[in-house]
Coordinates of C-alpha atoms and ligand atoms in Angstrom, one line a residue:
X12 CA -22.4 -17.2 -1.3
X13 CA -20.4 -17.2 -4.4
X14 CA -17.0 -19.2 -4.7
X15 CA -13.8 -17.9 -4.9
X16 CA -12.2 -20.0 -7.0
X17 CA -11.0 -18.6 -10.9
X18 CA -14.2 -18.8 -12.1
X19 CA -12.4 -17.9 -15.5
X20 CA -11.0 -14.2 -17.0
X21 CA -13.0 -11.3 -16.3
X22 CA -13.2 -9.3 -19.8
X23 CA -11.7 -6.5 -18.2
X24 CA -8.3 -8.1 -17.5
X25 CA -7.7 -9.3 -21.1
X26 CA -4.5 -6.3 -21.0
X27 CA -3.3 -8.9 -17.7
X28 CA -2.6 -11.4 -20.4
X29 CA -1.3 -9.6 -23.5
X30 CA 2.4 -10.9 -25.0
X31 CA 5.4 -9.1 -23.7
X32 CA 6.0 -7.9 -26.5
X33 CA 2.3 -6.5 -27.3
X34 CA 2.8 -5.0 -23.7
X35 CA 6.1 -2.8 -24.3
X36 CA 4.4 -1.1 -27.8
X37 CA 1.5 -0.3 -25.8
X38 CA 3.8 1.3 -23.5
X39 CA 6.2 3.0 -25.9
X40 CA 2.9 4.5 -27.5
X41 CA 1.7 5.2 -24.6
X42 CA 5.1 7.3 -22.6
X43 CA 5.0 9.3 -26.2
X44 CA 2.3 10.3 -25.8
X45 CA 2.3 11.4 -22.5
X46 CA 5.8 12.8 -22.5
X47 CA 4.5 15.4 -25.0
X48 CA 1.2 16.4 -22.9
X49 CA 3.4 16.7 -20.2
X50 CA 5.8 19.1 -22.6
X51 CA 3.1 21.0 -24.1
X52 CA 1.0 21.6 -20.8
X53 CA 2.8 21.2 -17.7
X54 CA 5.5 24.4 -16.9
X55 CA 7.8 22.8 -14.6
X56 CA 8.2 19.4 -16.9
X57 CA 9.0 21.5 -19.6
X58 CA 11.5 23.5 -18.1
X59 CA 13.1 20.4 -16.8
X60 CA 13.1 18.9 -20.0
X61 CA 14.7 22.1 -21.6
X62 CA 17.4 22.1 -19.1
X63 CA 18.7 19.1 -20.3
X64 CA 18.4 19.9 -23.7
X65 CA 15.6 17.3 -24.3
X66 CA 12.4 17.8 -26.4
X67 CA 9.2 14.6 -26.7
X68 CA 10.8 13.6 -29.7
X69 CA 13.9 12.1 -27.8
X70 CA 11.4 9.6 -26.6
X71 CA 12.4 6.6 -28.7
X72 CA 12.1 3.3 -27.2
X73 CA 11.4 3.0 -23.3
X74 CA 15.0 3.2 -22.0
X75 CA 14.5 6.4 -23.1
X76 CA 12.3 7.1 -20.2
X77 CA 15.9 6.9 -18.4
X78 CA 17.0 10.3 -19.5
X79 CA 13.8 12.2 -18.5
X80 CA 14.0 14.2 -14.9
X81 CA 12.0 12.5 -12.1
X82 CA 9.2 14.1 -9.8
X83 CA 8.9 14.4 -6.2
X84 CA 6.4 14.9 -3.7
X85 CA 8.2 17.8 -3.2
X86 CA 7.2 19.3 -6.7
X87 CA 3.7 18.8 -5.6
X88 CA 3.9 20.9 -2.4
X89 CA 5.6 23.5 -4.4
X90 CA 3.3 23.7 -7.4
X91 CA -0.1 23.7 -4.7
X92 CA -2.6 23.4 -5.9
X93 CA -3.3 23.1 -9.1
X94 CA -0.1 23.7 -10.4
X95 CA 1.0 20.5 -12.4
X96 CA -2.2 20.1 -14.0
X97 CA -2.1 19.0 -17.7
X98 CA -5.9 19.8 -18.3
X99 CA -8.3 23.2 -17.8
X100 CA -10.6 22.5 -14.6
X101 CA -13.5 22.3 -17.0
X102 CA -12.2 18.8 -17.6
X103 CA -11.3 17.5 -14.3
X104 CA -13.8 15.8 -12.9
X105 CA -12.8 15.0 -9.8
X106 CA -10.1 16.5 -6.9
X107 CA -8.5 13.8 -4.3
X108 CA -5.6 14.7 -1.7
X109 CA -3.1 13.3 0.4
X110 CA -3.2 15.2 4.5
X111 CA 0.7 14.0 4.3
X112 CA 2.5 14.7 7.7
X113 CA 3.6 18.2 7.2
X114 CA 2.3 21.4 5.7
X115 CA 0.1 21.6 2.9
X116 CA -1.9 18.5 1.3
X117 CA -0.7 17.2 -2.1
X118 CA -3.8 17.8 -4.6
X119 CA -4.1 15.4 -7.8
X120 CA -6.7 15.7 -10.5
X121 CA -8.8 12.9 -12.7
X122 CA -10.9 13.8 -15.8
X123 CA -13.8 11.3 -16.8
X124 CA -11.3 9.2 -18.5
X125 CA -8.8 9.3 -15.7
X126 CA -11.5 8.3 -13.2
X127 CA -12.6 5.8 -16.0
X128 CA -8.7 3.9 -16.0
X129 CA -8.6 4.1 -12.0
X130 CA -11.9 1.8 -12.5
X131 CA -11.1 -0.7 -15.1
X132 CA -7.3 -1.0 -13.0
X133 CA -9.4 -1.9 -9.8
X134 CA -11.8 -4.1 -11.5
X135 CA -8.5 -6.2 -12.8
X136 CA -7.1 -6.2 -8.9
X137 CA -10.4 -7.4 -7.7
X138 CA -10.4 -9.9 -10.4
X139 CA -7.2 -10.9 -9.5
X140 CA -7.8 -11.6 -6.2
X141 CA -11.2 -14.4 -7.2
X142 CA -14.0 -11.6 -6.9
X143 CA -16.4 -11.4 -9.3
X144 CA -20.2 -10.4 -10.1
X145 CA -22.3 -11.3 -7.1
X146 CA -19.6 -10.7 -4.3
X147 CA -20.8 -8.6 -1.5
X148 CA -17.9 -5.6 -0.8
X149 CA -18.2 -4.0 2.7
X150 CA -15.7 -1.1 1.7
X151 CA -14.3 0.2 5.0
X152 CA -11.4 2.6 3.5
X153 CA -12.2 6.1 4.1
X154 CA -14.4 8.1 1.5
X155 CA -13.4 11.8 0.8
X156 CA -10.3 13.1 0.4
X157 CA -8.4 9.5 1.0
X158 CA -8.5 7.5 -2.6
X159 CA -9.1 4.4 -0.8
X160 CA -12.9 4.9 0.0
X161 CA -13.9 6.0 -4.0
X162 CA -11.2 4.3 -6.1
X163 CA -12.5 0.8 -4.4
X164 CA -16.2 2.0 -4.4
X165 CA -16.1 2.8 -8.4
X166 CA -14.0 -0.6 -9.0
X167 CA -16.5 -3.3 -7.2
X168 CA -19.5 -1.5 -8.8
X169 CA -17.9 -1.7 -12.4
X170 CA -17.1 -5.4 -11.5
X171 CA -20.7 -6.1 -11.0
X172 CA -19.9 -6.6 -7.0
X173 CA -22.4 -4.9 -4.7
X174 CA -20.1 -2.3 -2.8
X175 CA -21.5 -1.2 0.7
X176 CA -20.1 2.2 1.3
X177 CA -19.0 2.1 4.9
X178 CA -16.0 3.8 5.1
X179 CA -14.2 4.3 8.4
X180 CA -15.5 3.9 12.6
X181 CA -18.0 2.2 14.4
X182 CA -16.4 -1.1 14.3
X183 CA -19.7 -2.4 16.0
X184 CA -21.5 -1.5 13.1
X185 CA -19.6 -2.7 11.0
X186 CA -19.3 -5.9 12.4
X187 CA -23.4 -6.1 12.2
X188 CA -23.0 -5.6 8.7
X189 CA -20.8 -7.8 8.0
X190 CA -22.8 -10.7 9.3
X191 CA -26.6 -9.0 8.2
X192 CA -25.6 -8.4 4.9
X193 CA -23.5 -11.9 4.1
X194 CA -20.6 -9.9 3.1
X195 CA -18.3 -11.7 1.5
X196 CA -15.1 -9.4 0.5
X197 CA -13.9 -6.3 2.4
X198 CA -11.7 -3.9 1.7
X199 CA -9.5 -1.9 4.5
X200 CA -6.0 -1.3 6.4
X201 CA -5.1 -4.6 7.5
X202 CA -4.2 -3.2 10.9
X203 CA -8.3 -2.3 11.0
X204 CA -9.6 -5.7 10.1
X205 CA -7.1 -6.8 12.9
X206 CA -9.1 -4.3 15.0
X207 CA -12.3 -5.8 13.9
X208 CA -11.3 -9.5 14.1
X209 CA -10.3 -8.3 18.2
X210 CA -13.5 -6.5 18.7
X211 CA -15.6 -9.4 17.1
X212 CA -14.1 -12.3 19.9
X213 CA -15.0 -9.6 22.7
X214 CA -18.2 -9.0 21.6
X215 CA -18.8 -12.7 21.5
X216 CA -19.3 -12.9 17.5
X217 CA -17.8 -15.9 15.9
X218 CA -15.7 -14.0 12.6
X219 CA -14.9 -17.3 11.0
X220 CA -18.8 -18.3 11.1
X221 CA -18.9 -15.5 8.7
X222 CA -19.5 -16.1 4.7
X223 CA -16.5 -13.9 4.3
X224 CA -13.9 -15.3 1.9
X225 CA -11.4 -12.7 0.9
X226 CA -10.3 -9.4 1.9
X227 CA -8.0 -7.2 -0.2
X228 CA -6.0 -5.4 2.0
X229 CA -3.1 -1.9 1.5
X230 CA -2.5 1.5 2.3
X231 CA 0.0 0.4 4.9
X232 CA 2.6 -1.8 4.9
X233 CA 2.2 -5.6 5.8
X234 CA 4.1 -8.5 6.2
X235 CA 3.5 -11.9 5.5
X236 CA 3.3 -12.9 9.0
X237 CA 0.9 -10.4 9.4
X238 CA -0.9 -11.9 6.4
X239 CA -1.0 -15.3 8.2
X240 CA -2.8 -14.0 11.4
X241 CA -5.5 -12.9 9.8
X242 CA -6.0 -15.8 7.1
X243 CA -5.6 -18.3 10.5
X244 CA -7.5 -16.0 12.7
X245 CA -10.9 -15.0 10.1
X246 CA -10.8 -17.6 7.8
X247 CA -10.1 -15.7 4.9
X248 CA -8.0 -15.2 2.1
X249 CA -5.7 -12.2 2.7
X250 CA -4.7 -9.9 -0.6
X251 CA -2.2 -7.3 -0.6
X252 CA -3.1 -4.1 -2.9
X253 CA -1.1 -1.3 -3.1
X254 CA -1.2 2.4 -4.6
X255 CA -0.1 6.1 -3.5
X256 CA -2.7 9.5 -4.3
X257 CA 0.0 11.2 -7.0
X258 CA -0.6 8.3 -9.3
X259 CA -3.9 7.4 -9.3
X260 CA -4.9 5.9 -5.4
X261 CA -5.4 2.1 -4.7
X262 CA -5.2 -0.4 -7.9
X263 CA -1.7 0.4 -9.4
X264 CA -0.6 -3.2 -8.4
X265 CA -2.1 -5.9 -6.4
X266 CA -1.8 -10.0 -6.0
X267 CA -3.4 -12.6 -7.6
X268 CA -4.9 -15.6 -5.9
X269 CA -0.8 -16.6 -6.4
X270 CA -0.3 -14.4 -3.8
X271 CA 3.5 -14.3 -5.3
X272 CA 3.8 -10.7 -5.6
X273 CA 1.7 -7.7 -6.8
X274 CA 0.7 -7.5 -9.9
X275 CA 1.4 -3.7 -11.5
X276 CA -1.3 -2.6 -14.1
X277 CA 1.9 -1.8 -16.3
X278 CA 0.3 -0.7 -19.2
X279 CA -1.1 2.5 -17.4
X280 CA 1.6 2.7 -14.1
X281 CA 4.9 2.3 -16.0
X282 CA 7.7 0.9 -13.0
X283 CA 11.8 1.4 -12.6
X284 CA 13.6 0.5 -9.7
X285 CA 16.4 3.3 -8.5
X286 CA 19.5 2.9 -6.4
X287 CA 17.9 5.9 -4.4
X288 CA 21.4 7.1 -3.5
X289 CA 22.5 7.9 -7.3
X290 CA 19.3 7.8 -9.0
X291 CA 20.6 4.9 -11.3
X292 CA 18.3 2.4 -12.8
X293 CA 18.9 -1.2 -11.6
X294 CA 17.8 -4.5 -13.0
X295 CA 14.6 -6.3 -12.5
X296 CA 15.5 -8.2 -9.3
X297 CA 17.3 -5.8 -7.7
X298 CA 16.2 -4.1 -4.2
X299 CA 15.5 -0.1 -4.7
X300 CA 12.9 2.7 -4.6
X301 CA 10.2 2.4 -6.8
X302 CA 9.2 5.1 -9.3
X303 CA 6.4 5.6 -11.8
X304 CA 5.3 6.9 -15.0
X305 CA 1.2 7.4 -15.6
X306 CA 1.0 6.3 -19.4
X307 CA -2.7 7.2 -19.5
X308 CA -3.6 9.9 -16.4
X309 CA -4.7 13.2 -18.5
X310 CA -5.4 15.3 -15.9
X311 CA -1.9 15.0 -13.9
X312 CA 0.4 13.0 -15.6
X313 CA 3.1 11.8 -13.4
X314 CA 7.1 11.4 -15.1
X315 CA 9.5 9.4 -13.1
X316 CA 7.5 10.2 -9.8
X317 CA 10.0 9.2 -6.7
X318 CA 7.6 6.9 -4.5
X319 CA 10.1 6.3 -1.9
X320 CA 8.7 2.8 -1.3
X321 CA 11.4 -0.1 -1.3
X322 CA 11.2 -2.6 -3.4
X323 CA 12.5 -5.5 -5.9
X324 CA 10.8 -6.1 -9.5
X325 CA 10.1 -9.8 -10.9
X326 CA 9.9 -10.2 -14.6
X327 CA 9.0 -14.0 -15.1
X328 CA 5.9 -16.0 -15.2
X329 CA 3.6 -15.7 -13.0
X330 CA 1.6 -19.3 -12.7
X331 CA -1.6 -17.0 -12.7
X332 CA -0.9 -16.5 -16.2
X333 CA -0.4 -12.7 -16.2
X334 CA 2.1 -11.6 -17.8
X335 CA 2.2 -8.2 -16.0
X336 CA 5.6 -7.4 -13.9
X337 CA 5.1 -8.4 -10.1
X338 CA 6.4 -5.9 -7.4
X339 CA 7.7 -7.8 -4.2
X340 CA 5.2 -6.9 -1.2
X341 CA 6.4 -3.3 0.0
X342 CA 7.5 -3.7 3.7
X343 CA 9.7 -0.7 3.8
X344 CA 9.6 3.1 2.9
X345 CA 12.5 5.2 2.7
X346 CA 11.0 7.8 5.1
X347 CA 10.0 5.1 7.6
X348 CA 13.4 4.0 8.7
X349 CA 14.6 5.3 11.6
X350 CA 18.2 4.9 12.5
X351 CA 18.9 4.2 15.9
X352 CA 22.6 3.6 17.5
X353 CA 23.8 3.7 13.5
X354 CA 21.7 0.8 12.8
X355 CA 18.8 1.4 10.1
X356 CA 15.6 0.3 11.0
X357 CA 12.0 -0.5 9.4
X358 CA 8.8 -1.0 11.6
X359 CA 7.9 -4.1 9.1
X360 CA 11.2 -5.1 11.0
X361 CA 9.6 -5.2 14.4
X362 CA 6.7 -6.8 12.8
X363 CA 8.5 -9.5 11.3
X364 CA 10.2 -10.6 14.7
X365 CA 6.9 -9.5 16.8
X366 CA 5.0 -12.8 14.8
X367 CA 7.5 -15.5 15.1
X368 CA 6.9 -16.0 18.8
X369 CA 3.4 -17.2 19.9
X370 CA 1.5 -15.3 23.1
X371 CA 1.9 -11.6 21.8
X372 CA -0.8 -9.7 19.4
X373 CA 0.1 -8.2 16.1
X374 CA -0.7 -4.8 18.0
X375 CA 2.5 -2.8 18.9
X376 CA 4.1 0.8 19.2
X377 CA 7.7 1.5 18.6
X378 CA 9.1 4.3 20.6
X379 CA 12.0 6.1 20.5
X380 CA 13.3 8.3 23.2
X381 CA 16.7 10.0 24.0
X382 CA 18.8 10.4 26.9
X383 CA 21.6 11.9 27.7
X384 CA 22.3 12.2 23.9
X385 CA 21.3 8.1 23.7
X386 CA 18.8 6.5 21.5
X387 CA 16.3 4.1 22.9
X388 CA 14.3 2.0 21.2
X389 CA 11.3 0.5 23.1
X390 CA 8.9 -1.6 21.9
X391 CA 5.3 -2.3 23.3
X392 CA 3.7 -5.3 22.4
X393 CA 0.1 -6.5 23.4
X394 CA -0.1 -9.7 25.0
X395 CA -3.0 -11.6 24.9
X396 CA -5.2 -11.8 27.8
X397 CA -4.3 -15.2 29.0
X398 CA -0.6 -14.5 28.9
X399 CA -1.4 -11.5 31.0
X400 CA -2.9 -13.2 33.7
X401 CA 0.1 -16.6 33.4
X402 CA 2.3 -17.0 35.4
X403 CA 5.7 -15.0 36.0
X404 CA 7.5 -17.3 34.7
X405 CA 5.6 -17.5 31.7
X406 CA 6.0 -13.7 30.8
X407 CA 9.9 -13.7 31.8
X408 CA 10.2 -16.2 29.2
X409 CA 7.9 -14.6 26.4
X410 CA 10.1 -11.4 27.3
X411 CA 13.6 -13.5 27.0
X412 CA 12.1 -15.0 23.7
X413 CA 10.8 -11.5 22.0
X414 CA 14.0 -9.8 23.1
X415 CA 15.8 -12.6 21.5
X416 CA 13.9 -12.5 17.9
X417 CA 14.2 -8.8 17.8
X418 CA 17.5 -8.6 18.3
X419 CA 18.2 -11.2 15.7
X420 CA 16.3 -9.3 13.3
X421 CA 17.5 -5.5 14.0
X422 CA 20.8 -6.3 14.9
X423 CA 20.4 -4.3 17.7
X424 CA 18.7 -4.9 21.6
X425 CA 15.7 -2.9 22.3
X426 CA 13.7 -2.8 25.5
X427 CA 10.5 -5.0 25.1
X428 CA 7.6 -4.0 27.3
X429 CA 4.7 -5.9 27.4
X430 CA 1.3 -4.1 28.1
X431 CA -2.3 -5.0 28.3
X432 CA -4.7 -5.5 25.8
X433 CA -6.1 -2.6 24.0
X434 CA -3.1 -0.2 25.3
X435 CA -2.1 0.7 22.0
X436 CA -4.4 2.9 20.1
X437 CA -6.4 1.2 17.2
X438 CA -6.6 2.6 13.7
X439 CA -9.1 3.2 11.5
X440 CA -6.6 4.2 8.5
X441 CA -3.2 3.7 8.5
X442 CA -1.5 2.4 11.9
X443 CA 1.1 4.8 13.4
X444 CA 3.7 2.3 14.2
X445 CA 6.4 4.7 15.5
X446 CA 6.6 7.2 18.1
X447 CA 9.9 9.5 17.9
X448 CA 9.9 11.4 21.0
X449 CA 14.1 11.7 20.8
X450 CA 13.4 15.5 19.7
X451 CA 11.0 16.4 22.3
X452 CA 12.6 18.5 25.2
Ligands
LIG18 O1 -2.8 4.6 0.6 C1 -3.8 4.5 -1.6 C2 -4.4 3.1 -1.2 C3 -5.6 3.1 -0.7 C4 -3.6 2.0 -1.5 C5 -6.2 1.8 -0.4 C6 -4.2 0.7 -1.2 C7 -5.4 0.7 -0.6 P1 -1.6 7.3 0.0 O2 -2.5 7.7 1.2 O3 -1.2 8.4 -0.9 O4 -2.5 6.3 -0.9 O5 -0.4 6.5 0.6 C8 0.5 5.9 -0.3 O6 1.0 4.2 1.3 O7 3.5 5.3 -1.0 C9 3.1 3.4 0.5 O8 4.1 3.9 1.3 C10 1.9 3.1 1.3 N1 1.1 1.9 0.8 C11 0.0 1.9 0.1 N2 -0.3 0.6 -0.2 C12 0.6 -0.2 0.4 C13 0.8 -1.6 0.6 C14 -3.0 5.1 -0.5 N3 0.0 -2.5 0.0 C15 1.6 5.2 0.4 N4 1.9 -2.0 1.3 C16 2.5 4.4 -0.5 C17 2.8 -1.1 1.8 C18 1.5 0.7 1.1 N5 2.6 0.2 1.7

């Protein structure tokens, strides 16, 4: 079993550590250069630069980056497939996509370089998180199309970790593994390991018998009091990672054993923070959308690319010692919210509430109905067996106590219904948290 503690600075994350200063010249040098590969070889960026009158050279210092036109997810639909790529197919080595909810898949492209950054980036949010050399990794993201599966896979290996490639289903199975092979880091959706953590107490299996000491944990969004259920409940240490397909897949920022924030890997994933309303840039510490520029990505570099995930930038030290920006954990997307009776709402939201009051399970469904041209919100939450069978009372007052947290933290009331264990479907991937049934007939 290896130990988790610093065990010192893996060589690969000396660019964690670099001066501020040394930082922003490797990032000036770096948007220059991809500003121009982006003018020279991608259509659209061009044009988009003409129209504004703009050539690479305008590229001075990084406020510059300011001025340049961002990139949606809706440029990527449009320009399907292989329309924004900066490099001929004889140098991509490697296609991943996004399903998305709607239409066509977004494509994005990596040459050997490319696939060579998305490595040494995961390597550094592996080391971030205690792993080293020796670990064990039962990788439980999905391999293929999904970046989760490969981009972990390729960064445990090149930390010297041996990665078992298990990728998604038979939870069973993977529960065997976990305890045969002494695993003793694993990588998946937090709302799976949930899923295994439940089907390990059924099955009998004692989880926090396990040598299993860390799991690094994204793709979805989290909370904190999520992050405590499963550190109480396995015995772990519980990491947040986070990255989207159009920039490179997992490892564009993670935490560090400081678990203060996530770390971005700012000398390749360059971050602003918008008022998503006016596309201004706001101030480190202020709340917004999150957009980035790839410095380094060849194959499909990304300018300004609109991420729609919410969140608030923190420049100072980190007592880890990096000196790389943090991002604060992402609980909300812009496309998430739902507004219901006027009132905006997250699922993270739900979550938040769901975990202050003891006798419910982190597993719940938020559905949304209309009638008569009125929004309902209903939530379903789990409660655990032995609340189940308690006695009335004891329910009516879990149900009073729910209702009450929920509607301090939404602002609004919203029918709590308690069901049985196992009523909500489990994930393998990413948990579908809401159910919007109000434009059904
Ligand atoms: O989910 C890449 C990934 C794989 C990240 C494994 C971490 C671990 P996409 O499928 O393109 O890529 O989804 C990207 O998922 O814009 C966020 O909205 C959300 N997301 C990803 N990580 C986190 C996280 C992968 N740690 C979208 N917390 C992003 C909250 C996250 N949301």
């Amino acid at each position: 079993m290896t130990s988790h503690n610093n065990g010192g600075r893996h060589p690969a994350s000396a660019s964690d550590y670099v001066s501020v200063d040394e930082l922003r010249d490797v990032q000036l040098r770096r948007l220059r250069a991809i500003v121009e590969l982006a003018y020279d070889e991608v259509e659209l960026f061009r044009q988009r630069m003409t129209n504004r009158g703009m050539a690479p050279g305008d590229v001075r210092g990084l406020a510059d980056l300011a001025a340049l036109p961002f990139t949606t997810k809706s440029d990527l639909r449009d320009t399907y497939p292989f329309g924004l790529f900066a490099k001929p197919m004889s140098d991509i080595v490697r296609l991943h996509a996004s399903s998305g909810t709607t239409g066509k898949p977004i494509v994005v492209a990596y040459t050997q370089q490319d696939v060579e950054v998305w490595s040494s980036v995961m390597v550094r949010a592996f080391a971030g998180c205690g792993l080293h050399a020796g670990d064990i990794i039962h990788n439980a993201y999905g391999y293929g199309l999904f970046t989760g599966g490969l981009g972990a896979h390729y960064g445990g290996e090149a930390l010297g970790a041996t990665v078992i490639p298990v990728s998604g289903g038979n939870t069973e199975r993977q529960l065997m593994l976990l305890k045969d092979f002494n695993v003793t880091a694993i990588c998946c959706t937090p709302s799976y390991f949930l899923h295994l953590i439940e089907r390990a107490g059924e099955i009998g299996m004692d989880f926090k018998s396990l040598p299993l000491q860390a799991g690094v944990f994204g793709a979805e969004p989290w909370t904190d009091g999520m992050r405590q259920y499963i550190q109480t409940h396995a015995d772990i240490r519980a990491y947040d990672i986070y990255g989207l397909t159009e920039i490179i897949g997992p490892g564009v920022a993670c935490e560090c054993r400081q678990q203060t924030g996530l770390h971005i890997f700012e000398d390749h994933f360059y971050p602003e923070i918008i008022d998503p309303d006016t596309g201004e840039v706001l101030p480190d510490g202020h709340e917004g959308e999150l957009v980035l520029t790839t410095l380094s990505k060849q194959a499909m570099p990304m300018i300004r690319y609109r991420t729609r995930d919410i969140t608030t930038l923190t420049a100072g030290p980190c007592e880890c010692g990096r000196t790389l920006r943090r991002m604060q954990r992402m609980g909300r997307r812009s496309d998430d919210m739902f507004i219901i009776r006027g009132v905006n709402v997250f699922p993270s939201q739900v979550e938040t509430a769901l975990l202050t009051v003891e006798g419910t399970l982190p597993h719940y469904q938020i559905v949304l109905t209309r009638q008569a041209g009125l929004d309902n919100i209903e939530v379903q939450v789990e409660v655990t067996p032995e609340t189940f069978s308690d006695k009335v009372r004891t329910m009516t007052d879990l149900h009073a106590r729910l209702s009450k947290a929920i509607e301090q933290v939404l602002n609004i009331r919203a029918a709590v219904r308690f069901v049985e264990p196992h009523t909500i479907p489990r994930s393998e991937g990413k948990a579908k948290r809401v159910v919007d049934k109000r434009h059904d007939s």
